[in-house]
PDB file of C-alpha atoms (C1' of nucleotides) in Angstrom:
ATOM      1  CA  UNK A   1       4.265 -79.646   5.690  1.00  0.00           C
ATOM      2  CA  UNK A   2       3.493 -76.614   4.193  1.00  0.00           C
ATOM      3  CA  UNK A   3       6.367 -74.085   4.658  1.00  0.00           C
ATOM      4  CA  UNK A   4       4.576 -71.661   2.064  1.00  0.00           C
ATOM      5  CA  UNK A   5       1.811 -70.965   5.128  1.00  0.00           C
ATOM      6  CA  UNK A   6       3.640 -71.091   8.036  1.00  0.00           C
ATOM      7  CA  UNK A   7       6.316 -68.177   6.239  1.00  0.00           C
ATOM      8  CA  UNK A   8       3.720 -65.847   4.944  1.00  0.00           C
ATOM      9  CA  UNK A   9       2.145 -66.065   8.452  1.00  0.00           C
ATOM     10  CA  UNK A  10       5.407 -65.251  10.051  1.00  0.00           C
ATOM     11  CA  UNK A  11       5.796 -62.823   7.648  1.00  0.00           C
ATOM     12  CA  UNK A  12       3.333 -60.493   9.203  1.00  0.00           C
ATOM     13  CA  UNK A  13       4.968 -57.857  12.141  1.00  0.00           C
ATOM     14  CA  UNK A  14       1.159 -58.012  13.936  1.00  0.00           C
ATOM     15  CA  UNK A  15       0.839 -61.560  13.813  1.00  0.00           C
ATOM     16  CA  UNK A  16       4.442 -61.999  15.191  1.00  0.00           C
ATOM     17  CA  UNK A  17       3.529 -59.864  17.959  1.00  0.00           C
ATOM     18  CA  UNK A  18       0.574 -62.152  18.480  1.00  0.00           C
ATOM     19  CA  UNK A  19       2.883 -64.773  18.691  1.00  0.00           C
ATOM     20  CA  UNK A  20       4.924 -63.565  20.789  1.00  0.00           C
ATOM     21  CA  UNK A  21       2.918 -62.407  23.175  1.00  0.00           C
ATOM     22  CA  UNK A  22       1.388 -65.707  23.549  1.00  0.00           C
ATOM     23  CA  UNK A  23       5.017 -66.812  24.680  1.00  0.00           C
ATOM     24  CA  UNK A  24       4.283 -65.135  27.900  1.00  0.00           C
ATOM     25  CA  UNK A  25       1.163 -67.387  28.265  1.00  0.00           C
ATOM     26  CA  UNK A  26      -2.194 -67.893  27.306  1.00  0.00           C
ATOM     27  CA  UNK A  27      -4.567 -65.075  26.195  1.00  0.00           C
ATOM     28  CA  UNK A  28      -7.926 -64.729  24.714  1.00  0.00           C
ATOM     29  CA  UNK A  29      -8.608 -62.429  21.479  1.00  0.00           C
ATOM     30  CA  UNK A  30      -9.338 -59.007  23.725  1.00  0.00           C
ATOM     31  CA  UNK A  31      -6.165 -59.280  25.539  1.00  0.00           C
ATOM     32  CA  UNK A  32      -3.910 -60.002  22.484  1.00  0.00           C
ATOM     33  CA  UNK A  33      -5.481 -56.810  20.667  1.00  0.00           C
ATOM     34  CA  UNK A  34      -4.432 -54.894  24.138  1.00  0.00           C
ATOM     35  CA  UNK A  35      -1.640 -51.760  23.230  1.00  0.00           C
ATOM     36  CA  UNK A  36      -2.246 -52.765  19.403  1.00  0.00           C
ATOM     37  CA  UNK A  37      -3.737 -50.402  17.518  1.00  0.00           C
ATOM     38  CA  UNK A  38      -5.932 -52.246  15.194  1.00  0.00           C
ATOM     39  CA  UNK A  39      -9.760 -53.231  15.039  1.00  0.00           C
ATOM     40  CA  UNK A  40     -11.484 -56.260  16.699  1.00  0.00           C
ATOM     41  CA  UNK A  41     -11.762 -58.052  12.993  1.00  0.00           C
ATOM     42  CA  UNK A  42      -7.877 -57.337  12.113  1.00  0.00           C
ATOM     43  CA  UNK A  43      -6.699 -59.452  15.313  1.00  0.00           C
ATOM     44  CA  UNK A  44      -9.800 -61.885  14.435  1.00  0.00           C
ATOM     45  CA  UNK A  45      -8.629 -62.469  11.283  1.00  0.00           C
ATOM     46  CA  UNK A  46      -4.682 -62.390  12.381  1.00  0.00           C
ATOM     47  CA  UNK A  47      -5.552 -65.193  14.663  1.00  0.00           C
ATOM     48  CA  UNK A  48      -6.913 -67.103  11.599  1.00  0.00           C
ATOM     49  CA  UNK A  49      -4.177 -67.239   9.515  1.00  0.00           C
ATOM     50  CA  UNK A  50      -2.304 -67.564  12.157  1.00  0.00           C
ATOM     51  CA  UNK A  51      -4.487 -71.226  13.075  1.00  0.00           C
ATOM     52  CA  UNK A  52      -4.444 -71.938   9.719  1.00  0.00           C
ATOM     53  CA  UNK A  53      -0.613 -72.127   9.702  1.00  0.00           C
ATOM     54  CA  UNK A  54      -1.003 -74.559  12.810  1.00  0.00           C
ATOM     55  CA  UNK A  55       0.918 -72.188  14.543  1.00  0.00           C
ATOM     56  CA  UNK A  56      -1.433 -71.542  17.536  1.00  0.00           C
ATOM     57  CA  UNK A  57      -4.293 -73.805  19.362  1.00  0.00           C
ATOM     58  CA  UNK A  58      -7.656 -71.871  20.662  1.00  0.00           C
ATOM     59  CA  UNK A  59      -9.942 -73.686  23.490  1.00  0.00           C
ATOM     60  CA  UNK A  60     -13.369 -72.281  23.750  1.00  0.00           C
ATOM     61  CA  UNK A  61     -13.771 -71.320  27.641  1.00  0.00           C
ATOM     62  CA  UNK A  62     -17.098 -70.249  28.593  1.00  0.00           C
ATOM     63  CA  UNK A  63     -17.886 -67.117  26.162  1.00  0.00           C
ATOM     64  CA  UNK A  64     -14.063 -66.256  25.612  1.00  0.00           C
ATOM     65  CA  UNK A  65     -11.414 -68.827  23.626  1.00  0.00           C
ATOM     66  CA  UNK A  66      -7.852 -69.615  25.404  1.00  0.00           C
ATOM     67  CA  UNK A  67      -5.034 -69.533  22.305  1.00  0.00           C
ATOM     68  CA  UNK A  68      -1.929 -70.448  22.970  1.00  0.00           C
ATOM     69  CA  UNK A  69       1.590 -71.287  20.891  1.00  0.00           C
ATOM     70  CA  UNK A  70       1.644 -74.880  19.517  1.00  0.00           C
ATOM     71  CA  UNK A  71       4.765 -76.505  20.466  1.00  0.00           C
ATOM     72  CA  UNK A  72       4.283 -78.165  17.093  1.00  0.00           C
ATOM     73  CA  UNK A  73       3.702 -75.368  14.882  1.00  0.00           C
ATOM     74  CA  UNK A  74       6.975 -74.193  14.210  1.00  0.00           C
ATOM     75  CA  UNK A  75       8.430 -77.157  13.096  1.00  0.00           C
ATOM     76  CA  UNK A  76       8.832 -77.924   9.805  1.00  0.00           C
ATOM     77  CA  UNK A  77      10.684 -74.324   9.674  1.00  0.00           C
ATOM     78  CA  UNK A  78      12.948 -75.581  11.952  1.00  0.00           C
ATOM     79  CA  UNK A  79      13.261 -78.267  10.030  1.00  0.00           C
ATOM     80  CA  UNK A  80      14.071 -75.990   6.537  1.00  0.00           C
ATOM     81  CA  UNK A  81      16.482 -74.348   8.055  1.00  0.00           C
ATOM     82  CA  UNK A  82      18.131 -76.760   9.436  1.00  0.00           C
ATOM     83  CA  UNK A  83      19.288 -77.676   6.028  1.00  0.00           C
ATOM     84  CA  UNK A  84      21.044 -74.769   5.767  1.00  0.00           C
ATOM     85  CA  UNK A  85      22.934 -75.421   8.666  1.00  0.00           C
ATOM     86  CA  UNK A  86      26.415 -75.824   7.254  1.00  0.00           C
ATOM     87  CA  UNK A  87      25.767 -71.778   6.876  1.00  0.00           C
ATOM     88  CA  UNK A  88      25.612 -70.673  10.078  1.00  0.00           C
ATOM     89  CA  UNK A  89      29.344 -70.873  11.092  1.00  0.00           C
ATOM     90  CA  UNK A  90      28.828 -67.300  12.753  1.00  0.00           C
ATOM     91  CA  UNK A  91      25.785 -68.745  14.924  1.00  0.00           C
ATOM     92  CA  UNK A  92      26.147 -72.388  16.116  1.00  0.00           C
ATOM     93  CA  UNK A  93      28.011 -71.637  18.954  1.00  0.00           C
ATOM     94  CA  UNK A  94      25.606 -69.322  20.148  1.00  0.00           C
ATOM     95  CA  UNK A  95      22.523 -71.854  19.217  1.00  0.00           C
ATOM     96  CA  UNK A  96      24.795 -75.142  21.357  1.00  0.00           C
ATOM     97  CA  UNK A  97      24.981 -72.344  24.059  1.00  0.00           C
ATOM     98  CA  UNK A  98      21.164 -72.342  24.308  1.00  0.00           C
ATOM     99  CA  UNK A  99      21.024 -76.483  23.760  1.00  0.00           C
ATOM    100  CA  UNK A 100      23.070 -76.809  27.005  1.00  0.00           C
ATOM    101  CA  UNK A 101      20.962 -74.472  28.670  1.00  0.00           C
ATOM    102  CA  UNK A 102      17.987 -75.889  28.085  1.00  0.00           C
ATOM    103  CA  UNK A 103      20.070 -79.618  29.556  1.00  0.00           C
ATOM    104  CA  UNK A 104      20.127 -77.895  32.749  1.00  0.00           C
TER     105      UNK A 104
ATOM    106  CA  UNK B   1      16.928 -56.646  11.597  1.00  0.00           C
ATOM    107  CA  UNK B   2      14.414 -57.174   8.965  1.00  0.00           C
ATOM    108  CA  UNK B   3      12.292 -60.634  10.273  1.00  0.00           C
ATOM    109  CA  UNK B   4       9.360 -59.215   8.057  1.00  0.00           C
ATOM    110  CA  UNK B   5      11.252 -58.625   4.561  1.00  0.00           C
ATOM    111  CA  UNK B   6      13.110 -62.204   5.101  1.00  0.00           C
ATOM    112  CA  UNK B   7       9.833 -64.148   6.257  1.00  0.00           C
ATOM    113  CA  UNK B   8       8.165 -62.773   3.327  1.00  0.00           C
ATOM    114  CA  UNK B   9      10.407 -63.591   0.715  1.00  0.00           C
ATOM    115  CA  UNK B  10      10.999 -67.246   2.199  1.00  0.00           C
ATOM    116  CA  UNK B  11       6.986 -67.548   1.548  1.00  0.00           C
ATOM    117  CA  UNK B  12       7.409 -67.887  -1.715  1.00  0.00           C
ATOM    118  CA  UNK B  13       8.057 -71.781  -3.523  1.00  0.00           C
ATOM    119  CA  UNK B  14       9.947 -70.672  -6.079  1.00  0.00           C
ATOM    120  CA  UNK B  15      12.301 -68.566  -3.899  1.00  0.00           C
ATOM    121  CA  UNK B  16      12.721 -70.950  -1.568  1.00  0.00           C
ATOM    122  CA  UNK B  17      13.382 -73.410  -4.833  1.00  0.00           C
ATOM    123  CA  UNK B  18      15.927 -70.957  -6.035  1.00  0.00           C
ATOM    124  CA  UNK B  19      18.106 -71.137  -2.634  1.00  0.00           C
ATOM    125  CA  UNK B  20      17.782 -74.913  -2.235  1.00  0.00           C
ATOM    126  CA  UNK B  21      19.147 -74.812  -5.628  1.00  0.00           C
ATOM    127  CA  UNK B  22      21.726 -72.790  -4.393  1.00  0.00           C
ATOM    128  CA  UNK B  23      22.757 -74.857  -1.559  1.00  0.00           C
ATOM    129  CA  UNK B  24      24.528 -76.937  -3.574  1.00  0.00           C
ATOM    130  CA  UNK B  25      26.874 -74.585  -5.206  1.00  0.00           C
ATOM    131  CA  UNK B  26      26.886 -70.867  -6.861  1.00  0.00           C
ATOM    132  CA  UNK B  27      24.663 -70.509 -10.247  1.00  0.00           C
ATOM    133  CA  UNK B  28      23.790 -67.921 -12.415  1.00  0.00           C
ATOM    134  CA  UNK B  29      20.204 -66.919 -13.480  1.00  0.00           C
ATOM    135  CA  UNK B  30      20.110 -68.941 -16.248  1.00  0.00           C
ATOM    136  CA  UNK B  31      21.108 -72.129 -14.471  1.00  0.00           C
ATOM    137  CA  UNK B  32      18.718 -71.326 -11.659  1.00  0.00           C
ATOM    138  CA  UNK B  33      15.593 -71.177 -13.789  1.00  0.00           C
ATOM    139  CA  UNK B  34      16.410 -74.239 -15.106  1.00  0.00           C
ATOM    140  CA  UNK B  35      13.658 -76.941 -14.615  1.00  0.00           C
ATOM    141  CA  UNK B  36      11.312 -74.086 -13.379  1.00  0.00           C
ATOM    142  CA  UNK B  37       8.206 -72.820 -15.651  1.00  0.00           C
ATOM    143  CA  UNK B  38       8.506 -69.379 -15.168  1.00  0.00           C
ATOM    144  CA  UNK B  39      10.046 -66.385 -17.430  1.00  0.00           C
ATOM    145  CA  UNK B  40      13.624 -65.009 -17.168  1.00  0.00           C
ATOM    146  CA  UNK B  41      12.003 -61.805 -15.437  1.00  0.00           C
ATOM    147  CA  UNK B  42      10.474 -63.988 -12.858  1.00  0.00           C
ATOM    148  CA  UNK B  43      13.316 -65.307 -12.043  1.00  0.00           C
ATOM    149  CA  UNK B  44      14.993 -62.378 -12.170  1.00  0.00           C
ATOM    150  CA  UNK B  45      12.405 -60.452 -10.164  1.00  0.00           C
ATOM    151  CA  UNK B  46      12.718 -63.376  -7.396  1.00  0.00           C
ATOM    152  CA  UNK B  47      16.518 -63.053  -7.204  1.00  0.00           C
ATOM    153  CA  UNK B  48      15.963 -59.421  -6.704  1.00  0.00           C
ATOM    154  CA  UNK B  49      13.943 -60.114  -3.473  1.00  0.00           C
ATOM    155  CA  UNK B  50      16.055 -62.846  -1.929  1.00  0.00           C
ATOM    156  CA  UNK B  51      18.892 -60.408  -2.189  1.00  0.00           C
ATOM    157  CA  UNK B  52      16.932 -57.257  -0.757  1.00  0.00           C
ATOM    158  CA  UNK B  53      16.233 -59.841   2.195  1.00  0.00           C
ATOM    159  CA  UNK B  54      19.832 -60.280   2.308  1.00  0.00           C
ATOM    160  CA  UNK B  55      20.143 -64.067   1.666  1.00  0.00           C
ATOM    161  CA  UNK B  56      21.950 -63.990  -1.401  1.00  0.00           C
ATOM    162  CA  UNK B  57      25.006 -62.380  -2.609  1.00  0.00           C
ATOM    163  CA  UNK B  58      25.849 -61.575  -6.292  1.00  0.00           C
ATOM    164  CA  UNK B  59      29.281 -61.303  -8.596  1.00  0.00           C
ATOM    165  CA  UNK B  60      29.225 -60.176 -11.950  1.00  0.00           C
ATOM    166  CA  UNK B  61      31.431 -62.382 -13.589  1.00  0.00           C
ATOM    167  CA  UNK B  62      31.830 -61.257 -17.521  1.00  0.00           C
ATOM    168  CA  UNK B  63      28.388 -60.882 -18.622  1.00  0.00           C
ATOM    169  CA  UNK B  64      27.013 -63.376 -15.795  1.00  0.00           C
ATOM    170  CA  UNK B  65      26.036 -62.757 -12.920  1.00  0.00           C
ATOM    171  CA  UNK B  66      27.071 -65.535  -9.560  1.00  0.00           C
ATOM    172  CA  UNK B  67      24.720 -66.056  -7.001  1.00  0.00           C
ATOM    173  CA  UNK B  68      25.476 -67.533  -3.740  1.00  0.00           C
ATOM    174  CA  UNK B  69      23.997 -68.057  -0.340  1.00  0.00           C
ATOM    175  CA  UNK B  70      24.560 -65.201   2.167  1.00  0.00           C
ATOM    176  CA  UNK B  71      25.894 -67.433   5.283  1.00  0.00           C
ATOM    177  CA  UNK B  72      24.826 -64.277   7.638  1.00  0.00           C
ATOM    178  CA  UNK B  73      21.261 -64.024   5.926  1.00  0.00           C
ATOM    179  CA  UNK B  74      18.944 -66.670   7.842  1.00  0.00           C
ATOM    180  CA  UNK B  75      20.527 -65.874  11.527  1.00  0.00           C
ATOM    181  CA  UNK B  76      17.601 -62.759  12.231  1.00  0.00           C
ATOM    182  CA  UNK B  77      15.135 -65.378  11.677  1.00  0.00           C
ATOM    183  CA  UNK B  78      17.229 -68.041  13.242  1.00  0.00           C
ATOM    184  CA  UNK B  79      17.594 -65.934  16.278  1.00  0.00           C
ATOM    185  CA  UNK B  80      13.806 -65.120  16.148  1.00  0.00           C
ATOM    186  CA  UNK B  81      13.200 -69.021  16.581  1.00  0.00           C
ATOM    187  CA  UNK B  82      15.677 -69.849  19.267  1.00  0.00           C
ATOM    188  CA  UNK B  83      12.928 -67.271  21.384  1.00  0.00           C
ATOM    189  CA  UNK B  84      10.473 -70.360  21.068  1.00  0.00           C
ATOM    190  CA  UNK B  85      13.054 -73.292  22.077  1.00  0.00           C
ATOM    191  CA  UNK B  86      10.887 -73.921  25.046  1.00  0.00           C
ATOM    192  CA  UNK B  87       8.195 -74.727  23.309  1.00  0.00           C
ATOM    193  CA  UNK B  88      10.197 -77.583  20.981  1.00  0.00           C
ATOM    194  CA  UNK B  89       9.847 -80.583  23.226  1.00  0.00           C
ATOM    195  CA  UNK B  90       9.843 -82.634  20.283  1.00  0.00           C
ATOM    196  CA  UNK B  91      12.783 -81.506  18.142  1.00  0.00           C
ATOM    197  CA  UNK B  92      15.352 -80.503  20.346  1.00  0.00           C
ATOM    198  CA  UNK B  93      16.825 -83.918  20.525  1.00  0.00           C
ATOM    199  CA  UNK B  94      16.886 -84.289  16.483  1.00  0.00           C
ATOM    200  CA  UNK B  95      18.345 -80.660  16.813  1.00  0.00           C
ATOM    201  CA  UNK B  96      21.145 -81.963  19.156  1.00  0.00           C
ATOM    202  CA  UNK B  97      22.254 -84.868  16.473  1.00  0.00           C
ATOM    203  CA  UNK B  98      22.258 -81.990  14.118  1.00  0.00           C
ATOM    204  CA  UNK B  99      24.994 -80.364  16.091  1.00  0.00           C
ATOM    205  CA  UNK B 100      26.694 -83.051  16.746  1.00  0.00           C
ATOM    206  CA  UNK B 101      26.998 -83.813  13.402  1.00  0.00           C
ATOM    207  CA  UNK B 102      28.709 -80.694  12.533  1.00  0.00           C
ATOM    208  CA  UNK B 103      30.940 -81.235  15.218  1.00  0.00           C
ATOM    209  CA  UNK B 104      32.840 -84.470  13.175  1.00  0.00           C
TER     210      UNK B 104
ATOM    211  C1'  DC C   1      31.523 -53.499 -34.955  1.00  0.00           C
ATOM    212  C1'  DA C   2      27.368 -56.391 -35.097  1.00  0.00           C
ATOM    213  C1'  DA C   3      24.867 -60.321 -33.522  1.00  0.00           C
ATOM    214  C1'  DA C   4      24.066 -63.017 -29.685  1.00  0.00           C
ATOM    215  C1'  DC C   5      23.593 -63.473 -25.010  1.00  0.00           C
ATOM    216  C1'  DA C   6      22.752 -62.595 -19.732  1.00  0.00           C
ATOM    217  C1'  DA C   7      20.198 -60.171 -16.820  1.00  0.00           C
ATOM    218  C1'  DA C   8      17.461 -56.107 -15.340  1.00  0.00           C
ATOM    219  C1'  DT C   9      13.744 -52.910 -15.907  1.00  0.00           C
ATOM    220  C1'  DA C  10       9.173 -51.176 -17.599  1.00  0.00           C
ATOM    221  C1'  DA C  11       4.474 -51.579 -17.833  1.00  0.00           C
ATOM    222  C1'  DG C  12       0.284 -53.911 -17.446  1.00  0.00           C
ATOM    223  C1'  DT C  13      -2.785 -57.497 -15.416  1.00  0.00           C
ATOM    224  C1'  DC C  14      -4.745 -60.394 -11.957  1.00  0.00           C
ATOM    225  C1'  DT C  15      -4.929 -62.190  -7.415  1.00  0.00           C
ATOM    226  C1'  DA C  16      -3.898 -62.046  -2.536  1.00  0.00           C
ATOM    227  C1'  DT C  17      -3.607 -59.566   1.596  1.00  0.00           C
ATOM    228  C1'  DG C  18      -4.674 -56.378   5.354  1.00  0.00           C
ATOM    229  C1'  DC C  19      -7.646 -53.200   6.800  1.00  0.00           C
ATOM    230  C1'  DT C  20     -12.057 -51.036   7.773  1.00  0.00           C
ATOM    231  C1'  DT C  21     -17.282 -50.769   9.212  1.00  0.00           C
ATOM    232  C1'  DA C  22     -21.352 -53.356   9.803  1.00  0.00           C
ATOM    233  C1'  DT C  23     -23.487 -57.426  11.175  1.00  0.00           C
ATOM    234  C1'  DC C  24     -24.038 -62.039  13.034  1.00  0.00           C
ATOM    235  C1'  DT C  25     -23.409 -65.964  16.444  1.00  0.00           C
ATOM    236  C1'  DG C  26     -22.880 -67.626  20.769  1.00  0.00           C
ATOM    237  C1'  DT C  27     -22.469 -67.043  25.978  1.00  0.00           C
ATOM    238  C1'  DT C  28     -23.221 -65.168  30.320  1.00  0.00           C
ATOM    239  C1'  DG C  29     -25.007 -62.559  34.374  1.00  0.00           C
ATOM    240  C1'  DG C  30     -28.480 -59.549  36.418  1.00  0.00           C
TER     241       DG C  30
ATOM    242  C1'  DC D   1     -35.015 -63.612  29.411  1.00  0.00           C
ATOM    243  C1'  DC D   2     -32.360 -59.865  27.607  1.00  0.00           C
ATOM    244  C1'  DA D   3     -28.554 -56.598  27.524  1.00  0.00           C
ATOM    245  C1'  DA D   4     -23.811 -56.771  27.335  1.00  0.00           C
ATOM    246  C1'  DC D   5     -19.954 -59.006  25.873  1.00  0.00           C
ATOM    247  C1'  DA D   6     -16.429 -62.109  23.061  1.00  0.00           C
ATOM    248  C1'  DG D   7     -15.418 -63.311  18.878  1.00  0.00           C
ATOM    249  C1'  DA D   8     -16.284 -64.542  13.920  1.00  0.00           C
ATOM    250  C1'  DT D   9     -18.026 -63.425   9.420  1.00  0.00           C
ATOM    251  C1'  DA D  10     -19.465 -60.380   5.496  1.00  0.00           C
ATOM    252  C1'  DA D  11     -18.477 -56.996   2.280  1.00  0.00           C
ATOM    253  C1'  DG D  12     -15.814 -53.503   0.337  1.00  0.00           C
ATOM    254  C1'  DC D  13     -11.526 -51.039  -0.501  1.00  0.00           C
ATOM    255  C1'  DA D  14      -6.627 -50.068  -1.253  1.00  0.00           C
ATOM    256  C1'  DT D  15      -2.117 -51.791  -1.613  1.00  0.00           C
ATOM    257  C1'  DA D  16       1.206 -55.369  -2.442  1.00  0.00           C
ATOM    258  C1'  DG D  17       2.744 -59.322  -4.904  1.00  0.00           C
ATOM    259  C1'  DA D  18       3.571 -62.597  -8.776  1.00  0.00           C
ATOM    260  C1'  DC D  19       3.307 -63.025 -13.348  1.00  0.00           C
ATOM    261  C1'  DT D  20       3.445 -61.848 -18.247  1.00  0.00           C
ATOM    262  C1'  DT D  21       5.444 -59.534 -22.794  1.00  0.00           C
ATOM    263  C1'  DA D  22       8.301 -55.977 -24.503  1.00  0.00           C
ATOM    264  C1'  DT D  23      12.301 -53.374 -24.051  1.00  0.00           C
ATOM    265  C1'  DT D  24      16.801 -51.892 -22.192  1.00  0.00           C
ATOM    266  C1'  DT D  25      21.550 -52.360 -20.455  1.00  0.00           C
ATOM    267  C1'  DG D  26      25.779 -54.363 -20.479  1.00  0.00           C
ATOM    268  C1'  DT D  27      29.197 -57.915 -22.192  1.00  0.00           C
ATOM    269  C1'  DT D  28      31.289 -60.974 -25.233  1.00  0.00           C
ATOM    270  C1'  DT D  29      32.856 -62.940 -29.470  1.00  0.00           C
ATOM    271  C1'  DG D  30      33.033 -63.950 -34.518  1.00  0.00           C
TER     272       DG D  30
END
DNA sequence: CAAACAAATAAGTCTATGCTTATCTGTTGG
DNA sequence: CCAACAGATAAGCATAGACTTATTTGTTTG
């Protein structure tokens, strides 16, 4: 519910790339730092805000933790913006394109 | 192009107040700060963000100014989201009666 | 033209954020 | 069991952000 959070940890380029990278599949702290060049503690604390938001899940596996996106995370983004949807006249084709995509 | 600059200045309440506000029709700053506890040059200062993010557009008319939504300025981020589609399970049927809404 | 008005800018303050190095906690394998 | 490893936490620093009051810029109207 709270937008606030889930924008200002978007807002972030490292933490997108986090993200993003998680898209992919699942990874543990040492390989999401991999090719990024900041310290142990930055992606620590990345990954933090980045639970905080509820946009990621971790899973404790032996001494290393599994994170992974949370289908559920994004959401109530989604949701915002789709109030704003009589804006988009430029994009909805291109967003029913990728509906019927995903129908198939 | 900007995810970061647009992110960031969607984390903010009272931004995202201002362009909710502005969904419904253009205002001036005056008319947006109405209702919100915060000085002229906050207001003014927030306005100045939204449109360096590019989601508002401005007309001086006389010695107002006319803000307005910037159809075009949510799609980076909108297009940034569509990248995590498979992971809505949940909303993509809510989504659909969205569209199909639009389509009447 | 002067007073009033709409909005922006200046300057200062306080808090939040992102980063670092150093340290701590927990887990595993030899 | 202990040395190495994965990750979190602590503490400190520098910059960015949100806010304020005071002032400035531009426009209108009596």
């Amino acid at each position: 519910m709270d937008e606030s959070e889930i924008f200002r940890a978007l807002a972030d380029p490292t933490r997108r790339a986090v993200l993003e990278r998680l898209l992919t599949g699942e990874r543990n702290a040492t390989e999401l730092r991999e090719g990024m060049s900041v310290s142990q503690p930055a992606i620590s604390q990345h990954i933090a805000v980045l639970r905080g938001a509820g946009l990621i899940t971790e899973q404790r596996v032996g001494r290393h933790v599994r994170y992974a996106v949370n289908p559920e995370g994004l959401q109530p983004i989604v949701d915002w913006l789709t109030r704003y949807r009589a804006f988009w006249p430029a994009r909805i084709e291109r967003l029913k394109t990728h509906l019927k995509d995903m129908d198939q």
